[in-house]
């Protein structure tokens, strides 16, 4: 669990991450528990939700953005260059605790929302209507002690993958969409780049972002 920006289990604020460059974010060890290198530009762990991640550049990273079971995260117009994966999105694992203890009707996060009247009282209900009931609609997979990511948007990003086993996402797009997320309009730059010597990260960023 390593990221240039790392957040754990925060669903109460609408954080905005934009106009940043994440470069050379890589694992120092050869492998992790799952058998591969993994360090991330923006790591939203264990149910982090409602982040806006727009117009960032990720260069030479193991992965650009990680979503661990969160909802309502909006990721658009980012550039991923020389990364292994643009997006890593997986269910949230709670390591021996029940998912509903965190995100269920009587869960910790739900009670936190109640303290501020989130989803019940102005200005929350009018300013963020799509967030009003996002915890109550969370699908649980209690048999595997996890919460599925849903209602996330990963669209209109551009990516250049330069490793043999790399891809837009660690999880197949069809599976991500089956969980109730939107993945559309992303552009693979590999077929559009000129042949010949490798294009440096700075030149690529200037060419595609201006």
Tab-separated table of C-alpha atoms in Angstrom:
chain	number	residue	atom	x	y	z
A	1	UNK	CA	0.000	0.000	0.000
A	2	UNK	CA	2.048	2.908	-1.289
A	3	UNK	CA	1.123	6.103	-3.122
A	4	UNK	CA	2.439	9.616	-3.651
A	5	UNK	CA	-0.992	10.668	-2.361
A	6	UNK	CA	-2.441	8.034	-0.032
A	7	UNK	CA	-5.841	8.303	1.677
A	8	UNK	CA	-7.502	5.646	3.822
A	9	UNK	CA	-11.251	5.264	4.328
A	10	UNK	CA	-12.435	8.817	3.780
A	11	UNK	CA	-15.884	9.297	2.282
A	12	UNK	CA	-16.977	12.477	4.033
A	13	UNK	CA	-15.301	15.151	1.912
A	14	UNK	CA	-15.198	15.935	-1.776
A	15	UNK	CA	-11.468	16.211	-2.275
A	16	UNK	CA	-10.147	17.547	-5.590
A	17	UNK	CA	-6.813	16.356	-7.018
A	18	UNK	CA	-5.978	18.194	-10.237
A	19	UNK	CA	-3.159	19.754	-12.275
A	20	UNK	CA	-0.422	17.639	-10.689
A	21	UNK	CA	2.425	15.640	-12.209
A	22	UNK	CA	3.279	12.286	-10.633
A	23	UNK	CA	6.608	11.033	-11.932
A	24	UNK	CA	8.765	7.991	-11.154
A	25	UNK	CA	6.367	6.575	-8.535
A	26	UNK	CA	7.635	3.012	-8.339
A	27	UNK	CA	8.060	0.258	-5.804
A	28	UNK	CA	11.570	-0.038	-4.413
A	29	UNK	CA	11.223	-3.780	-3.898
A	30	UNK	CA	11.024	-6.159	-6.808
A	31	UNK	CA	7.660	-7.624	-5.758
A	32	UNK	CA	4.863	-7.223	-3.240
A	33	UNK	CA	2.492	-9.734	-1.643
A	34	UNK	CA	0.738	-10.296	-4.977
A	35	UNK	CA	3.967	-10.877	-6.885
A	36	UNK	CA	4.518	-7.637	-8.788
A	37	UNK	CA	5.877	-4.131	-8.345
A	38	UNK	CA	3.246	-1.703	-7.173
A	39	UNK	CA	3.413	1.961	-6.196
A	40	UNK	CA	0.700	4.393	-7.248
A	41	UNK	CA	0.349	8.088	-7.969
A	42	UNK	CA	-3.021	8.478	-6.175
A	43	UNK	CA	-3.988	5.642	-3.824
A	44	UNK	CA	-7.564	5.728	-2.478
A	45	UNK	CA	-7.734	2.831	-0.055
A	46	UNK	CA	-10.553	0.948	1.692
A	47	UNK	CA	-13.722	2.685	0.626
A	48	UNK	CA	-12.444	6.201	-0.184
A	49	UNK	CA	-15.219	7.867	-2.145
A	50	UNK	CA	-16.300	11.064	-3.908
A	51	UNK	CA	-12.866	12.259	-5.023
A	52	UNK	CA	-12.454	14.354	-8.179
A	53	UNK	CA	-9.208	13.456	-9.997
A	54	UNK	CA	-8.937	15.563	-13.144
A	55	UNK	CA	-6.229	16.813	-15.509
A	56	UNK	CA	-3.243	15.139	-13.847
A	57	UNK	CA	-0.196	13.622	-15.524
A	58	UNK	CA	1.213	10.264	-14.404
A	59	UNK	CA	4.646	9.433	-15.811
A	60	UNK	CA	6.757	6.335	-15.233
A	61	UNK	CA	4.592	4.922	-12.412
A	62	UNK	CA	3.658	1.351	-11.590
A	63	UNK	CA	0.024	2.512	-11.670
A	64	UNK	CA	-1.693	5.876	-11.935
A	65	UNK	CA	-4.799	5.667	-9.716
A	66	UNK	CA	-5.910	2.984	-7.269
A	67	UNK	CA	-9.524	2.607	-6.081
A	68	UNK	CA	-10.132	0.119	-3.271
A	69	UNK	CA	-13.885	-0.373	-3.037
A	70	UNK	CA	-14.793	3.317	-3.216
A	71	UNK	CA	-17.834	4.945	-4.812
A	72	UNK	CA	-18.489	8.073	-6.798
A	73	UNK	CA	-14.869	8.830	-7.674
A	74	UNK	CA	-14.634	10.894	-10.872
A	75	UNK	CA	-11.427	10.418	-12.893
A	76	UNK	CA	-11.313	12.289	-16.193
A	77	UNK	CA	-8.894	14.002	-18.574
A	78	UNK	CA	-5.774	12.513	-17.001
A	79	UNK	CA	-2.687	11.503	-18.956
A	80	UNK	CA	-0.899	8.228	-18.179
A	81	UNK	CA	2.522	7.893	-19.821
A	82	UNK	CA	4.906	4.959	-19.432
A	83	UNK	CA	2.805	3.349	-16.720
A	84	UNK	CA	2.012	-0.309	-16.222
A	85	UNK	CA	-1.652	0.418	-15.517
A	86	UNK	CA	-3.623	3.624	-15.679
A	87	UNK	CA	-6.246	2.429	-13.200
A	88	UNK	CA	-6.225	-0.196	-10.474
A	89	UNK	CA	-9.736	-0.823	-9.145
A	90	UNK	CA	-10.603	-3.668	-6.790
A	91	UNK	CA	-13.089	-4.485	-4.023
A	92	UNK	CA	-12.289	-3.146	-0.572
A	93	UNK	CA	-10.852	-5.693	1.828
A	94	UNK	CA	-11.221	-5.162	5.560
A	95	UNK	CA	-8.855	-7.855	6.806
A	96	UNK	CA	-11.027	-9.796	9.239
A	97	UNK	CA	-13.719	-7.179	9.828
A	98	UNK	CA	-17.149	-7.199	8.259
A	99	UNK	CA	-17.715	-4.835	5.354
A	100	UNK	CA	-21.027	-3.769	6.860
A	101	UNK	CA	-19.218	-2.653	10.025
A	102	UNK	CA	-17.825	0.182	7.914
A	103	UNK	CA	-20.279	0.870	5.127
A	104	UNK	CA	-23.552	-0.752	6.197
A	105	UNK	CA	-26.636	1.012	7.614
A	106	UNK	CA	-25.121	0.856	11.118
A	107	UNK	CA	-21.521	1.166	9.963
A	108	UNK	CA	-18.853	3.584	11.133
A	109	UNK	CA	-18.983	5.715	7.992
A	110	UNK	CA	-22.756	5.863	8.045
A	111	UNK	CA	-22.711	7.143	11.615
A	112	UNK	CA	-20.108	9.732	10.677
A	113	UNK	CA	-22.381	10.960	7.917
A	114	UNK	CA	-25.216	11.200	10.410
A	115	UNK	CA	-23.157	13.497	12.634
A	116	UNK	CA	-23.076	16.125	9.903
A	117	UNK	CA	-26.544	15.402	8.545
A	118	UNK	CA	-25.054	14.336	5.255
A	119	UNK	CA	-27.709	13.339	2.732
A	120	UNK	CA	-30.464	14.494	5.091
A	121	UNK	CA	-30.115	18.250	5.549
A	122	UNK	CA	-29.073	21.280	3.488
A	123	UNK	CA	-26.630	22.134	2.110
A	124	UNK	CA	-25.463	18.555	1.615
A	125	UNK	CA	-28.588	17.234	-0.090
A	126	UNK	CA	-28.714	20.028	-2.676
A	127	UNK	CA	-24.974	20.478	-3.272
A	128	UNK	CA	-24.153	16.777	-3.683
A	129	UNK	CA	-27.428	15.000	-4.472
A	130	UNK	CA	-25.682	12.011	-6.036
A	131	UNK	CA	-23.866	11.345	-2.747
A	132	UNK	CA	-26.913	11.439	-0.480
A	133	UNK	CA	-27.542	7.701	-0.363
A	134	UNK	CA	-24.304	6.240	-1.644
A	135	UNK	CA	-23.570	4.233	1.496
A	136	UNK	CA	-27.010	2.695	1.729
A	137	UNK	CA	-26.801	1.519	-1.877
A	138	UNK	CA	-23.432	-0.184	-1.383
A	139	UNK	CA	-23.499	-3.811	-2.584
A	140	UNK	CA	-21.874	-6.149	-0.075
A	141	UNK	CA	-20.094	-9.410	-0.718
A	142	UNK	CA	-19.867	-10.513	2.889
A	143	UNK	CA	-18.764	-13.992	1.940
A	144	UNK	CA	-15.469	-12.554	0.756
A	145	UNK	CA	-15.400	-9.720	3.323
A	146	UNK	CA	-15.319	-6.984	0.747
A	147	UNK	CA	-17.298	-4.092	-0.677
A	148	UNK	CA	-17.502	-3.613	-4.422
A	149	UNK	CA	-16.507	-0.341	-6.087
A	150	UNK	CA	-19.440	1.289	-7.881
A	151	UNK	CA	-20.551	4.540	-9.527
A	152	UNK	CA	-16.968	5.494	-10.319
A	153	UNK	CA	-16.225	7.280	-13.594
A	154	UNK	CA	-12.994	6.657	-15.512
A	155	UNK	CA	-13.450	8.458	-18.815
A	156	UNK	CA	-11.710	10.622	-21.411
A	157	UNK	CA	-8.244	9.816	-20.145
A	158	UNK	CA	-5.243	9.241	-22.423
A	159	UNK	CA	-2.715	6.503	-21.798
A	160	UNK	CA	0.542	5.139	-23.196
A	161	UNK	CA	1.444	1.668	-21.909
A	162	UNK	CA	5.082	0.634	-22.460
A	163	UNK	CA	5.389	-2.717	-20.687
A	164	UNK	CA	4.418	-6.071	-22.259
A	165	UNK	CA	1.826	-7.051	-19.650
A	166	UNK	CA	0.488	-3.547	-19.024
A	167	UNK	CA	-3.038	-2.373	-19.768
A	168	UNK	CA	-5.492	0.435	-19.146
A	169	UNK	CA	-6.629	-1.289	-15.942
A	170	UNK	CA	-5.607	-4.158	-13.687
A	171	UNK	CA	-9.206	-5.408	-13.830
A	172	UNK	CA	-10.915	-6.102	-17.190
A	173	UNK	CA	-13.133	-3.225	-18.281
A	174	UNK	CA	-16.140	-5.545	-18.564
A	175	UNK	CA	-15.797	-6.527	-14.903
A	176	UNK	CA	-15.451	-2.887	-13.824
A	177	UNK	CA	-18.594	-1.974	-15.731
A	178	UNK	CA	-20.383	-5.005	-14.316
A	179	UNK	CA	-19.783	-3.604	-10.831
A	180	UNK	CA	-21.677	-0.480	-11.878
A	181	UNK	CA	-18.879	1.855	-12.957
A	182	UNK	CA	-18.431	3.902	-16.139
A	183	UNK	CA	-15.361	3.391	-18.335
A	184	UNK	CA	-15.613	5.169	-21.686
A	185	UNK	CA	-13.854	7.486	-24.092
A	186	UNK	CA	-10.307	6.624	-23.017
A	187	UNK	CA	-7.636	6.964	-25.715
A	188	UNK	CA	-4.698	4.629	-26.266
A	189	UNK	CA	-1.881	6.847	-27.520
A	190	UNK	CA	0.402	3.982	-28.494
A	191	UNK	CA	-0.947	3.780	-32.045
A	192	UNK	CA	-0.731	7.557	-32.468
A	193	UNK	CA	2.871	8.114	-31.409
A	194	UNK	CA	5.582	8.390	-34.096
A	195	UNK	CA	7.800	5.367	-34.686
A	196	UNK	CA	11.479	5.550	-33.843
A	197	UNK	CA	13.277	6.546	-30.632
A	198	UNK	CA	11.200	6.555	-27.473
A	199	UNK	CA	9.451	9.843	-26.804
A	200	UNK	CA	10.483	11.347	-23.462
A	201	UNK	CA	7.909	12.022	-20.777
A	202	UNK	CA	8.356	15.788	-20.950
A	203	UNK	CA	7.863	15.889	-24.718
A	204	UNK	CA	4.827	13.621	-24.507
A	205	UNK	CA	3.239	15.771	-21.818
A	206	UNK	CA	3.831	18.960	-23.786
A	207	UNK	CA	2.511	17.447	-27.005
A	208	UNK	CA	-0.731	16.112	-25.572
A	209	UNK	CA	-1.529	18.629	-22.855
A	210	UNK	CA	-0.115	21.785	-24.461
